[in-house]
Short mmCIF file of C-alpha atoms in Angstrom, two decimals:
data_model
loop_
_atom_site.label_atom_id
_atom_site.label_comp_id
_atom_site.label_asym_id
_atom_site.label_seq_id
_atom_site.Cartn_x
_atom_site.Cartn_y
_atom_site.Cartn_z
CA UNK A 1 -23.02 -27.31 -33.66
CA UNK A 2 -20.95 -29.63 -33.98
CA UNK A 3 -18.25 -29.27 -30.32
CA UNK A 4 -14.73 -29.67 -30.38
CA UNK A 5 -13.86 -33.15 -27.88
CA UNK A 6 -11.52 -30.62 -25.95
CA UNK A 7 -13.26 -27.64 -25.91
CA UNK A 8 -10.10 -26.49 -26.59
CA UNK A 9 -9.11 -23.64 -28.63
CA UNK A 10 -6.40 -24.60 -31.60
CA UNK A 11 -3.29 -23.13 -31.77
CA UNK A 12 -2.49 -22.75 -35.19
CA UNK A 13 -0.86 -19.09 -34.87
CA UNK A 14 2.80 -18.24 -35.67
CA UNK A 15 5.16 -15.73 -34.45
CA UNK A 16 4.17 -13.25 -38.15
CA UNK A 17 0.87 -13.11 -37.56
CA UNK A 18 0.42 -12.26 -33.31
CA UNK A 19 3.17 -9.40 -34.01
CA UNK A 20 1.35 -8.59 -36.77
CA UNK A 21 -1.29 -9.28 -34.31
CA UNK A 22 -0.80 -6.54 -31.47
CA UNK A 23 0.53 -3.66 -34.52
CA UNK A 24 -3.26 -4.55 -36.00
CA UNK A 25 -5.49 -3.30 -32.77
CA UNK A 26 -2.49 -0.61 -31.65
CA UNK A 27 -2.58 0.99 -34.66
CA UNK A 28 -5.69 1.91 -35.67
CA UNK A 29 -7.62 5.45 -35.21
CA UNK A 30 -4.87 6.55 -32.44
CA UNK A 31 -2.69 7.07 -35.72
CA UNK A 32 -4.54 8.65 -38.01
CA UNK A 33 -7.47 10.11 -36.56
CA UNK A 34 -6.15 11.17 -33.04
CA UNK A 35 -2.29 12.78 -33.74
CA UNK A 36 -3.38 16.18 -35.82
CA UNK A 37 -6.24 16.10 -32.00
CA UNK A 38 -2.45 15.64 -30.36
CA UNK A 39 -0.85 17.93 -31.42
CA UNK A 40 -3.31 20.19 -31.16
CA UNK A 41 -3.24 19.95 -27.63
CA UNK A 42 0.71 19.85 -27.23
CA UNK A 43 2.35 21.10 -29.98
CA UNK A 44 5.47 19.46 -31.28
CA UNK A 45 5.70 19.00 -27.24
CA UNK A 46 3.50 15.76 -28.16
CA UNK A 47 6.48 14.55 -29.33
CA UNK A 48 7.90 14.32 -25.86
CA UNK A 49 4.12 11.95 -24.62
CA UNK A 50 4.68 9.52 -27.25
CA UNK A 51 9.15 8.37 -25.52
CA UNK A 52 7.03 9.06 -23.09
CA UNK A 53 4.64 6.60 -23.31
CA UNK A 54 6.47 4.19 -25.70
CA UNK A 55 9.50 3.86 -22.96
CA UNK A 56 6.99 2.71 -20.38
CA UNK A 57 5.11 0.30 -23.07
CA UNK A 58 8.14 -1.08 -23.51
CA UNK A 59 8.52 -1.95 -19.63
CA UNK A 60 4.88 -3.07 -19.67
CA UNK A 61 5.70 -4.88 -22.49
CA UNK A 62 8.42 -7.01 -21.33
CA UNK A 63 7.04 -7.73 -17.87
CA UNK A 64 3.76 -8.87 -20.37
CA UNK A 65 7.11 -11.63 -21.40
CA UNK A 66 8.36 -12.30 -18.33
CA UNK A 67 4.64 -13.27 -16.89
CA UNK A 68 4.22 -15.74 -19.93
CA UNK A 69 7.77 -17.41 -19.69
CA UNK A 70 6.60 -18.22 -16.20
CA UNK A 71 3.22 -18.98 -16.68
CA UNK A 72 2.71 -23.05 -16.83
CA UNK A 73 -0.62 -23.23 -18.45
CA UNK A 74 -1.63 -21.17 -21.78
CA UNK A 75 -5.42 -22.04 -21.94
CA UNK A 76 -7.00 -18.48 -20.22
CA UNK A 77 -6.40 -14.82 -21.05
CA UNK A 78 -4.96 -12.01 -18.79
CA UNK A 79 -5.77 -13.04 -14.97
CA UNK A 80 -4.97 -16.70 -15.97
CA UNK A 81 -1.21 -13.93 -15.95
CA UNK A 82 -1.68 -12.28 -12.96
CA UNK A 83 -2.93 -14.33 -10.79
CA UNK A 84 -0.68 -16.12 -8.86
CA UNK A 85 0.72 -13.13 -7.91
CA UNK A 86 -2.25 -10.34 -7.46
CA UNK A 87 -5.54 -13.57 -6.31
CA UNK A 88 -8.41 -14.61 -7.81
CA UNK A 89 -10.54 -11.41 -7.66
CA UNK A 90 -7.84 -9.32 -9.52
CA UNK A 91 -7.57 -11.94 -11.77
CA UNK A 92 -11.71 -11.63 -13.13
CA UNK A 93 -11.44 -8.09 -12.22
CA UNK A 94 -8.42 -7.55 -15.20
CA UNK A 95 -9.91 -9.90 -17.72
CA UNK A 96 -13.83 -7.82 -17.78
CA UNK A 97 -12.01 -5.09 -17.43
CA UNK A 98 -9.76 -5.38 -20.81
CA UNK A 99 -12.95 -6.77 -21.69
CA UNK A 100 -14.53 -3.79 -21.83
CA UNK A 101 -11.82 -1.25 -22.76
CA UNK A 102 -12.51 -4.01 -26.00
CA UNK A 103 -15.20 -3.80 -26.56
CA UNK A 104 -15.98 0.46 -26.27
CA UNK A 105 -12.48 0.26 -28.89
CA UNK A 106 -15.33 -1.75 -31.16
CA UNK A 107 -17.32 1.28 -30.95
CA UNK A 108 -14.96 3.99 -31.50
CA UNK A 109 -13.04 2.24 -33.73
CA UNK A 110 -16.83 1.31 -36.17
CA UNK A 111 -17.63 5.79 -35.48
CA UNK A 112 -14.49 6.89 -37.26
CA UNK A 113 -14.63 4.21 -40.07
CA UNK A 114 -18.35 4.99 -40.72
CA UNK A 115 -16.70 8.77 -40.82
CA UNK A 116 -14.32 8.15 -43.27
CA UNK A 117 -16.46 6.22 -45.19
CA UNK A 118 -19.01 9.15 -45.01
CA UNK A 119 -16.25 11.07 -46.78
CA UNK A 120 -16.70 9.23 -50.55
CA UNK A 121 -20.66 8.72 -49.38
CA UNK A 122 -22.09 11.21 -47.76
CA UNK A 123 -25.50 10.08 -48.16
CA UNK A 124 -25.99 6.52 -47.18
CA UNK A 125 -26.36 6.78 -43.29
CA UNK A 126 -23.21 4.85 -40.60
CA UNK A 127 -25.41 2.67 -39.94
CA UNK A 128 -24.89 1.11 -43.34
CA UNK A 129 -20.59 0.75 -43.13
CA UNK A 130 -21.15 -0.40 -39.08
CA UNK A 131 -23.29 -3.13 -40.58
CA UNK A 132 -21.57 -4.09 -43.49
CA UNK A 133 -18.13 -3.78 -41.18
CA UNK A 134 -20.54 -5.84 -38.23
CA UNK A 135 -20.95 -8.58 -40.60
CA UNK A 136 -17.63 -8.72 -42.63
CA UNK A 137 -15.88 -9.16 -39.37
CA UNK A 138 -18.32 -11.96 -38.18
CA UNK A 139 -17.67 -13.92 -40.63
CA UNK A 140 -13.80 -13.29 -40.93
CA UNK A 141 -14.13 -14.47 -37.25
CA UNK A 142 -15.88 -17.18 -37.44
CA UNK A 143 -14.32 -19.62 -40.49
CA UNK A 144 -11.42 -20.36 -38.52
CA UNK A 145 -8.61 -18.34 -36.56
CA UNK A 146 -6.09 -19.08 -39.29
CA UNK A 147 -8.28 -16.66 -42.08
CA UNK A 148 -8.60 -14.43 -38.71
CA UNK A 149 -4.72 -14.25 -38.84
CA UNK A 150 -3.75 -13.74 -42.37
CA UNK A 151 -6.89 -11.12 -43.09
CA UNK A 152 -5.03 -9.68 -40.16
CA UNK A 153 -1.83 -9.61 -41.48
CA UNK A 154 -2.52 -8.70 -44.72
CA UNK A 155 -4.16 -5.26 -43.13
CA UNK A 156 -1.98 -4.90 -40.47
CA UNK A 157 0.94 -4.79 -43.48
CA UNK A 158 -1.28 -2.74 -45.23
CA UNK A 159 -1.68 0.57 -43.40
CA UNK A 160 2.65 -0.42 -41.95
CA UNK A 161 3.33 0.38 -45.62
CA UNK A 162 1.52 3.60 -45.96
CA UNK A 163 3.17 4.56 -42.60
CA UNK A 164 6.81 3.48 -44.60
CA UNK A 165 5.80 5.25 -46.98
CA UNK A 166 4.65 8.37 -45.21
CA UNK A 167 8.61 8.60 -43.33
CA UNK A 168 10.38 7.64 -46.83
CA UNK A 169 8.03 10.88 -48.68
CA UNK A 170 8.91 12.60 -45.13
CA UNK A 171 12.47 11.84 -44.96
CA UNK A 172 12.38 13.16 -48.95
CA UNK A 173 10.86 16.25 -48.30
CA UNK A 174 12.93 16.88 -45.40
CA UNK A 175 16.06 16.43 -46.76
CA UNK A 176 14.04 18.50 -49.51
CA UNK A 177 13.99 21.79 -46.98
CA UNK A 178 17.28 21.54 -45.66
CA UNK A 179 18.96 21.77 -48.77
CA UNK A 180 16.83 24.62 -50.26
CA UNK A 181 17.00 26.43 -46.71
CA UNK A 182 20.11 24.63 -44.70
CA UNK A 183 20.17 22.36 -41.59
CA UNK A 184 19.46 24.27 -38.83
CA UNK A 185 16.74 26.62 -39.87
CA UNK A 186 14.84 23.10 -41.14
CA UNK A 187 15.33 21.82 -37.85
CA UNK A 188 13.97 25.35 -36.16
CA UNK A 189 11.18 24.25 -37.98
CA UNK A 190 9.15 22.87 -34.91
CA UNK A 191 9.85 26.02 -32.50
CA UNK A 192 8.80 28.55 -34.79
CA UNK A 193 4.74 28.85 -34.04
CA UNK A 194 5.21 29.64 -30.65
CA UNK A 195 7.73 27.28 -28.71
CA UNK A 196 8.50 23.60 -28.47
CA UNK A 197 6.06 23.99 -26.17
CA UNK A 198 3.78 26.49 -26.76
CA UNK A 199 0.77 25.36 -23.91
CA UNK A 200 3.59 24.31 -21.82
CA UNK A 201 3.79 21.11 -19.60
CA UNK A 202 -0.15 20.96 -18.80
CA UNK A 203 -0.49 20.11 -22.66
CA UNK A 204 1.85 17.55 -23.02
CA UNK A 205 -0.12 16.00 -20.10
CA UNK A 206 -2.95 16.27 -21.29
CA UNK A 207 -1.70 15.41 -24.38
CA UNK A 208 -0.62 11.64 -22.41
CA UNK A 209 -4.85 10.26 -22.96
CA UNK A 210 -4.42 10.67 -26.88
CA UNK A 211 -1.00 8.78 -26.15
CA UNK A 212 -1.96 6.24 -24.21
CA UNK A 213 -5.33 5.27 -26.29
CA UNK A 214 -2.99 5.41 -28.89
CA UNK A 215 -0.61 2.40 -27.13
CA UNK A 216 -3.17 0.62 -25.81
CA UNK A 217 -3.76 -2.74 -27.47
CA UNK A 218 -0.16 -3.88 -27.92
CA UNK A 219 -1.07 -6.35 -24.64
CA UNK A 220 -3.10 -8.42 -27.23
CA UNK A 221 -0.43 -10.15 -27.31
CA UNK A 222 -1.61 -12.35 -23.97
CA UNK A 223 -4.92 -13.71 -25.90
CA UNK A 224 -2.87 -15.10 -28.19
CA UNK A 225 -1.33 -17.54 -25.70
CA UNK A 226 -3.78 -19.95 -25.97
CA UNK A 227 -3.61 -20.74 -29.70
CA UNK A 228 -0.15 -19.20 -30.53
CA UNK A 229 1.72 -22.54 -31.33
CA UNK A 230 5.16 -22.75 -29.07
CA UNK A 231 3.52 -19.50 -26.95
CA UNK A 232 7.39 -19.67 -24.83
CA UNK A 233 8.79 -19.16 -27.47
CA UNK A 234 6.25 -17.16 -30.42
CA UNK A 235 5.51 -14.60 -27.03
CA UNK A 236 8.88 -13.12 -26.21
CA UNK A 237 9.68 -12.80 -29.66
CA UNK A 238 6.11 -10.97 -31.24
CA UNK A 239 6.71 -8.20 -27.69
CA UNK A 240 10.41 -8.31 -29.48
CA UNK A 241 9.63 -7.59 -33.30
CA UNK A 242 6.72 -5.35 -32.51
CA UNK A 243 7.86 -3.47 -29.71
CA UNK A 244 10.42 -1.67 -31.68
CA UNK A 245 8.04 -0.91 -34.96
CA UNK A 246 5.10 0.34 -33.11
CA UNK A 247 7.29 3.50 -30.88
CA UNK A 248 9.14 3.80 -34.61
CA UNK A 249 5.57 3.94 -36.19
CA UNK A 250 4.69 6.63 -33.88
CA UNK A 251 6.97 8.60 -33.52
CA UNK A 252 9.55 9.52 -36.67
CA UNK A 253 6.34 10.48 -38.57
CA UNK A 254 5.20 12.94 -36.06
CA UNK A 255 8.64 13.91 -36.48
CA UNK A 256 8.75 14.29 -39.85
CA UNK A 257 5.27 15.49 -40.27
CA UNK A 258 6.36 18.97 -37.19
CA UNK A 259 9.22 19.50 -39.38
CA UNK A 260 8.05 20.00 -42.59
CA UNK A 261 4.29 21.54 -41.41
CA UNK A 262 3.55 24.15 -38.40
CA UNK A 263 1.80 22.42 -36.09
CA UNK A 264 -1.12 24.54 -35.80
CA UNK A 265 -1.49 23.76 -39.38
CA UNK A 266 -2.01 20.22 -38.25
CA UNK A 267 -3.89 20.61 -35.95
CA UNK A 268 -6.19 22.99 -36.78
CA UNK A 269 -6.89 20.82 -40.71
CA UNK A 270 -10.03 18.57 -41.42
CA UNK A 271 -7.44 16.11 -43.07
CA UNK A 272 -5.34 13.48 -42.12
CA UNK A 273 -1.18 14.30 -41.83
CA UNK A 274 -1.02 12.16 -43.71
CA UNK A 275 -3.59 13.34 -47.00
CA UNK A 276 -0.43 16.45 -46.48
CA UNK A 277 2.13 14.62 -46.77
CA UNK A 278 0.66 12.96 -50.24
CA UNK A 279 -1.08 15.58 -51.49
CA UNK A 280 2.27 17.78 -50.90
CA UNK A 281 4.48 14.73 -53.22
CA UNK A 282 1.67 15.49 -55.98
CA UNK A 283 0.13 11.85 -55.87
CA UNK A 284 -2.84 11.39 -58.22
CA UNK A 285 -5.89 11.21 -55.93
CA UNK A 286 -3.70 11.28 -52.36
CA UNK A 287 -6.85 11.65 -50.65
CA UNK A 288 -8.82 8.59 -51.35
CA UNK A 289 -5.74 6.42 -51.32
CA UNK A 290 -5.05 7.53 -46.97
CA UNK A 291 -8.81 7.26 -46.97
CA UNK A 292 -8.89 4.08 -47.87
CA UNK A 293 -5.76 3.14 -46.20
CA UNK A 294 -7.06 4.22 -42.69
CA UNK A 295 -10.24 3.03 -43.58
CA UNK A 296 -8.22 -0.79 -43.81
CA UNK A 297 -6.43 0.01 -40.96
CA UNK A 298 -10.02 1.13 -38.65
CA UNK A 299 -11.15 -2.60 -39.67
CA UNK A 300 -7.92 -4.27 -38.66
CA UNK A 301 -8.80 -2.83 -35.53
CA UNK A 302 -12.13 -4.00 -35.64
CA UNK A 303 -11.04 -7.61 -36.19
CA UNK A 304 -8.79 -7.81 -33.49
CA UNK A 305 -11.04 -6.27 -31.13
CA UNK A 306 -13.33 -9.40 -31.88
CA UNK A 307 -11.01 -11.61 -31.99
CA UNK A 308 -9.60 -9.95 -28.21
CA UNK A 309 -13.34 -9.82 -26.76
CA UNK A 310 -14.46 -12.70 -27.54
CA UNK A 311 -11.60 -15.53 -26.81
CA UNK A 312 -11.70 -13.31 -23.33
CA UNK A 313 -15.51 -13.80 -22.90
CA UNK A 314 -14.68 -17.71 -24.20
CA UNK A 315 -11.97 -17.65 -21.23
CA UNK A 316 -13.91 -16.24 -18.62
CA UNK A 317 -17.19 -18.43 -19.57
CA UNK A 318 -15.39 -22.03 -20.91
CA UNK A 319 -15.62 -23.87 -16.95
CA UNK A 320 -19.34 -22.42 -16.00
CA UNK A 321 -22.45 -24.28 -15.63
CA UNK A 322 -25.95 -23.55 -17.29
CA UNK A 323 -26.18 -20.82 -19.83
CA UNK A 324 -23.64 -18.75 -19.62
CA UNK A 325 -21.15 -22.16 -20.73
CA UNK A 326 -23.36 -22.43 -23.69
CA UNK A 327 -20.92 -18.93 -24.94
CA UNK A 328 -18.51 -20.82 -25.06
CA UNK A 329 -18.91 -24.08 -26.89
CA UNK A 330 -16.36 -24.63 -29.71
CA UNK A 331 -17.61 -24.08 -33.73
CA UNK A 332 -15.98 -27.25 -35.53
CA UNK A 333 -12.89 -25.27 -36.59
CA UNK A 334 -11.60 -24.50 -32.85
CA UNK A 335 -13.76 -21.00 -32.31
CA UNK A 336 -16.67 -19.84 -29.81
CA UNK A 337 -18.98 -19.01 -32.91
CA UNK A 338 -21.40 -17.62 -29.56
CA UNK A 339 -18.34 -15.94 -28.45
CA UNK A 340 -18.11 -14.29 -31.62
CA UNK A 341 -21.37 -12.98 -31.67
CA UNK A 342 -22.18 -11.83 -29.40
CA UNK A 343 -19.30 -9.57 -29.34
CA UNK A 344 -19.43 -8.10 -33.16
CA UNK A 345 -22.81 -7.15 -31.37
CA UNK A 346 -21.07 -4.65 -30.12
CA UNK A 347 -21.39 -2.47 -33.61
CA UNK A 348 -24.66 -2.30 -33.43
CA UNK A 349 -24.97 -0.40 -29.76
CA UNK A 350 -22.36 1.61 -31.40
CA UNK A 351 -24.32 3.16 -34.04
CA UNK A 352 -27.35 3.60 -31.67
CA UNK A 353 -24.58 5.82 -29.45
CA UNK A 354 -23.43 7.51 -32.38
CA UNK A 355 -26.92 8.60 -33.60
CA UNK A 356 -27.36 10.65 -29.48
CA UNK A 357 -23.36 11.46 -29.03
CA UNK A 358 -22.71 12.36 -32.47
CA UNK A 359 -18.93 13.73 -33.35
CA UNK A 360 -18.75 14.18 -29.89
CA UNK A 361 -18.47 10.44 -29.02
CA UNK A 362 -15.46 9.37 -30.25
CA UNK A 363 -13.66 11.68 -27.53
CA UNK A 364 -15.09 10.36 -24.97
CA UNK A 365 -14.83 6.92 -25.53
CA UNK A 366 -10.23 7.17 -26.15
CA UNK A 367 -11.04 9.36 -22.72
CA UNK A 368 -12.83 5.91 -21.48
CA UNK A 369 -10.23 3.90 -22.43
CA UNK A 370 -7.46 5.95 -22.31
CA UNK A 371 -8.47 5.25 -17.94
CA UNK A 372 -8.87 1.19 -18.83
CA UNK A 373 -5.31 0.77 -20.93
CA UNK A 374 -3.58 2.70 -17.84
CA UNK A 375 -5.68 -0.26 -15.56
CA UNK A 376 -4.03 -2.87 -17.41
CA UNK A 377 -0.53 -1.45 -17.80
CA UNK A 378 -0.87 -0.90 -14.22
CA UNK A 379 -2.37 -4.43 -12.88
CA UNK A 380 0.78 -6.10 -15.57
CA UNK A 381 3.81 -4.28 -14.39
CA UNK A 382 2.28 -4.67 -10.68
CA UNK A 383 2.13 -8.57 -11.12
CA UNK A 384 5.57 -8.20 -13.06
CA UNK A 385 6.75 -6.25 -10.01
CA UNK A 386 5.79 -9.65 -8.17
CA UNK A 387 7.29 -12.01 -10.21
CA UNK A 388 11.36 -9.69 -10.66
CA UNK A 389 10.51 -9.55 -6.59
CA UNK A 390 10.58 -13.15 -6.70
CA UNK A 391 12.92 -13.97 -9.37
CA UNK A 392 14.11 -11.19 -11.26
CA UNK A 393 17.35 -9.31 -11.38
CA UNK A 394 17.39 -6.25 -9.47
CA UNK A 395 17.60 -4.08 -12.34
CA UNK A 396 13.77 -5.84 -13.77
CA UNK A 397 12.41 -4.99 -9.51
CA UNK A 398 13.58 -1.09 -10.57
CA UNK A 399 12.64 -0.79 -13.82
CA UNK A 400 8.85 -2.39 -13.20
CA UNK A 401 8.76 -0.22 -10.46
CA UNK A 402 9.60 2.89 -11.71
CA UNK A 403 6.34 1.57 -15.15
CA UNK A 404 4.22 1.93 -11.76
CA UNK A 405 5.45 4.93 -10.36
CA UNK A 406 5.03 6.82 -13.93
CA UNK A 407 1.97 5.09 -14.49
CA UNK A 408 0.53 5.91 -11.28
CA UNK A 409 1.09 9.76 -12.66
CA UNK A 410 0.14 9.23 -15.85
CA UNK A 411 -3.25 8.12 -13.94
CA UNK A 412 -3.93 11.57 -12.24
CA UNK A 413 -2.75 13.81 -15.22
CA UNK A 414 -5.55 11.81 -17.22
CA UNK A 415 -7.51 12.73 -14.01
CA UNK A 416 -7.02 16.79 -14.37
CA UNK A 417 -7.56 16.62 -17.87
CA UNK A 418 -10.83 14.50 -18.97
CA UNK A 419 -13.89 15.15 -18.63
CA UNK A 420 -15.69 14.43 -15.30
CA UNK A 421 -18.80 12.72 -17.23
CA UNK A 422 -15.64 9.85 -18.98
CA UNK A 423 -14.50 9.95 -15.53
CA UNK A 424 -17.08 8.80 -13.35
CA UNK A 425 -18.83 7.10 -15.86
CA UNK A 426 -15.46 4.51 -16.22
CA UNK A 427 -14.96 4.67 -12.97
CA UNK A 428 -18.77 2.98 -12.59
CA UNK A 429 -18.07 0.99 -15.15
CA UNK A 430 -14.93 -0.37 -12.73
CA UNK A 431 -17.12 -0.58 -9.63
CA UNK A 432 -19.81 -3.00 -11.41
CA UNK A 433 -17.09 -5.23 -12.00
CA UNK A 434 -15.51 -5.15 -9.05
CA UNK A 435 -18.77 -6.25 -7.09
CA UNK A 436 -19.68 -8.53 -9.18
CA UNK A 437 -16.84 -10.61 -8.42
CA UNK A 438 -17.81 -14.06 -6.26
CA UNK A 439 -15.35 -16.31 -4.99
CA UNK A 440 -17.71 -19.13 -5.11
CA UNK A 441 -18.28 -18.55 -8.96
CA UNK A 442 -14.61 -18.68 -9.41
CA UNK A 443 -13.73 -20.29 -12.33
CA UNK A 444 -10.19 -20.50 -11.41
CA UNK A 445 -11.35 -22.08 -7.78
#
């Protein structure tokens, strides 16, 4: 293996790559697989949950952009952004927690992808599909960051195109319905099956678990800072571009779906809500078409996960000594080859877990990921709030403080709705990460 002279990542990502990379991380199983589940938990009130989550995400991402602009060094992960405000121990904690988020997410997305592939090939065991996904993801991530970025760009483009098609078809179907029965009867159909919030506020709060999991991955933008061409310009631009798209691609399709179909029909259907719309438009092979795009979306998210986790591992180990440092060595394409291989190997753990846990695995992983996304967002918001206290306006201080309070309340809500097993295992993971920190081994020292 050839070692680079500087052992630094190469700046090959443009703003369009970063925008699509963030969309690739944020639009995956949460939208295509989790939307029906979220509707089942909250009914039409799920729109409130997605609006709350979207508003908080907007504040968090804006704070993240401020932290990037304030940062002097770009060769680090999230840790380098929060360390000046939260200290070295918290910086170490956020990187390893974020690393755990992506490794768990890789498994969740792979399990979901295998389940969709089995719709076509029911006799082939899931581990075969996971193996194929692992090989493809590894090859793409190993060659160069440019190949990875281009692949991710077009994967994200494909799934966004389908979401836009759903929005267009949805508007057509809603318009047709309004023409037949009138505007108000059409819109009132949202409340015809038990009201707007059939399960009350409890249902809306419970659905936040799926909502937070769904929005998680947007903060991946911060990991690209080391490989972004002109990060001070590209990162804030990408954040502005990605925010409206992420929120729109969740809320608008859900709103249209809840008008076209009764919410309980969406919740109880074994098919994806996307399939139901395409079939209603009499699109040939609608189920197969949407199934293919869902698989692409999940592969895109896995691809992003291997990228994010391998870069985080590289950041944490590049200044270490001994055996640990070997995982951070770059190949001739400026890619941390061994980190990529190590992180892609997590996919095989997913095969073992899916064998023992079965269909419930996705729900367990989503529950754990919701906690982790909240912890990451909280730490980013606290760091942004401290930055605002030093350099920001009164408005910036206020919105960041509001985000911290709302995230804290959501955390409490998810605590009471998550399973005790998921909560205890996630807490154990955090404790291991927190107490494994050693100041003498601090990479920032």
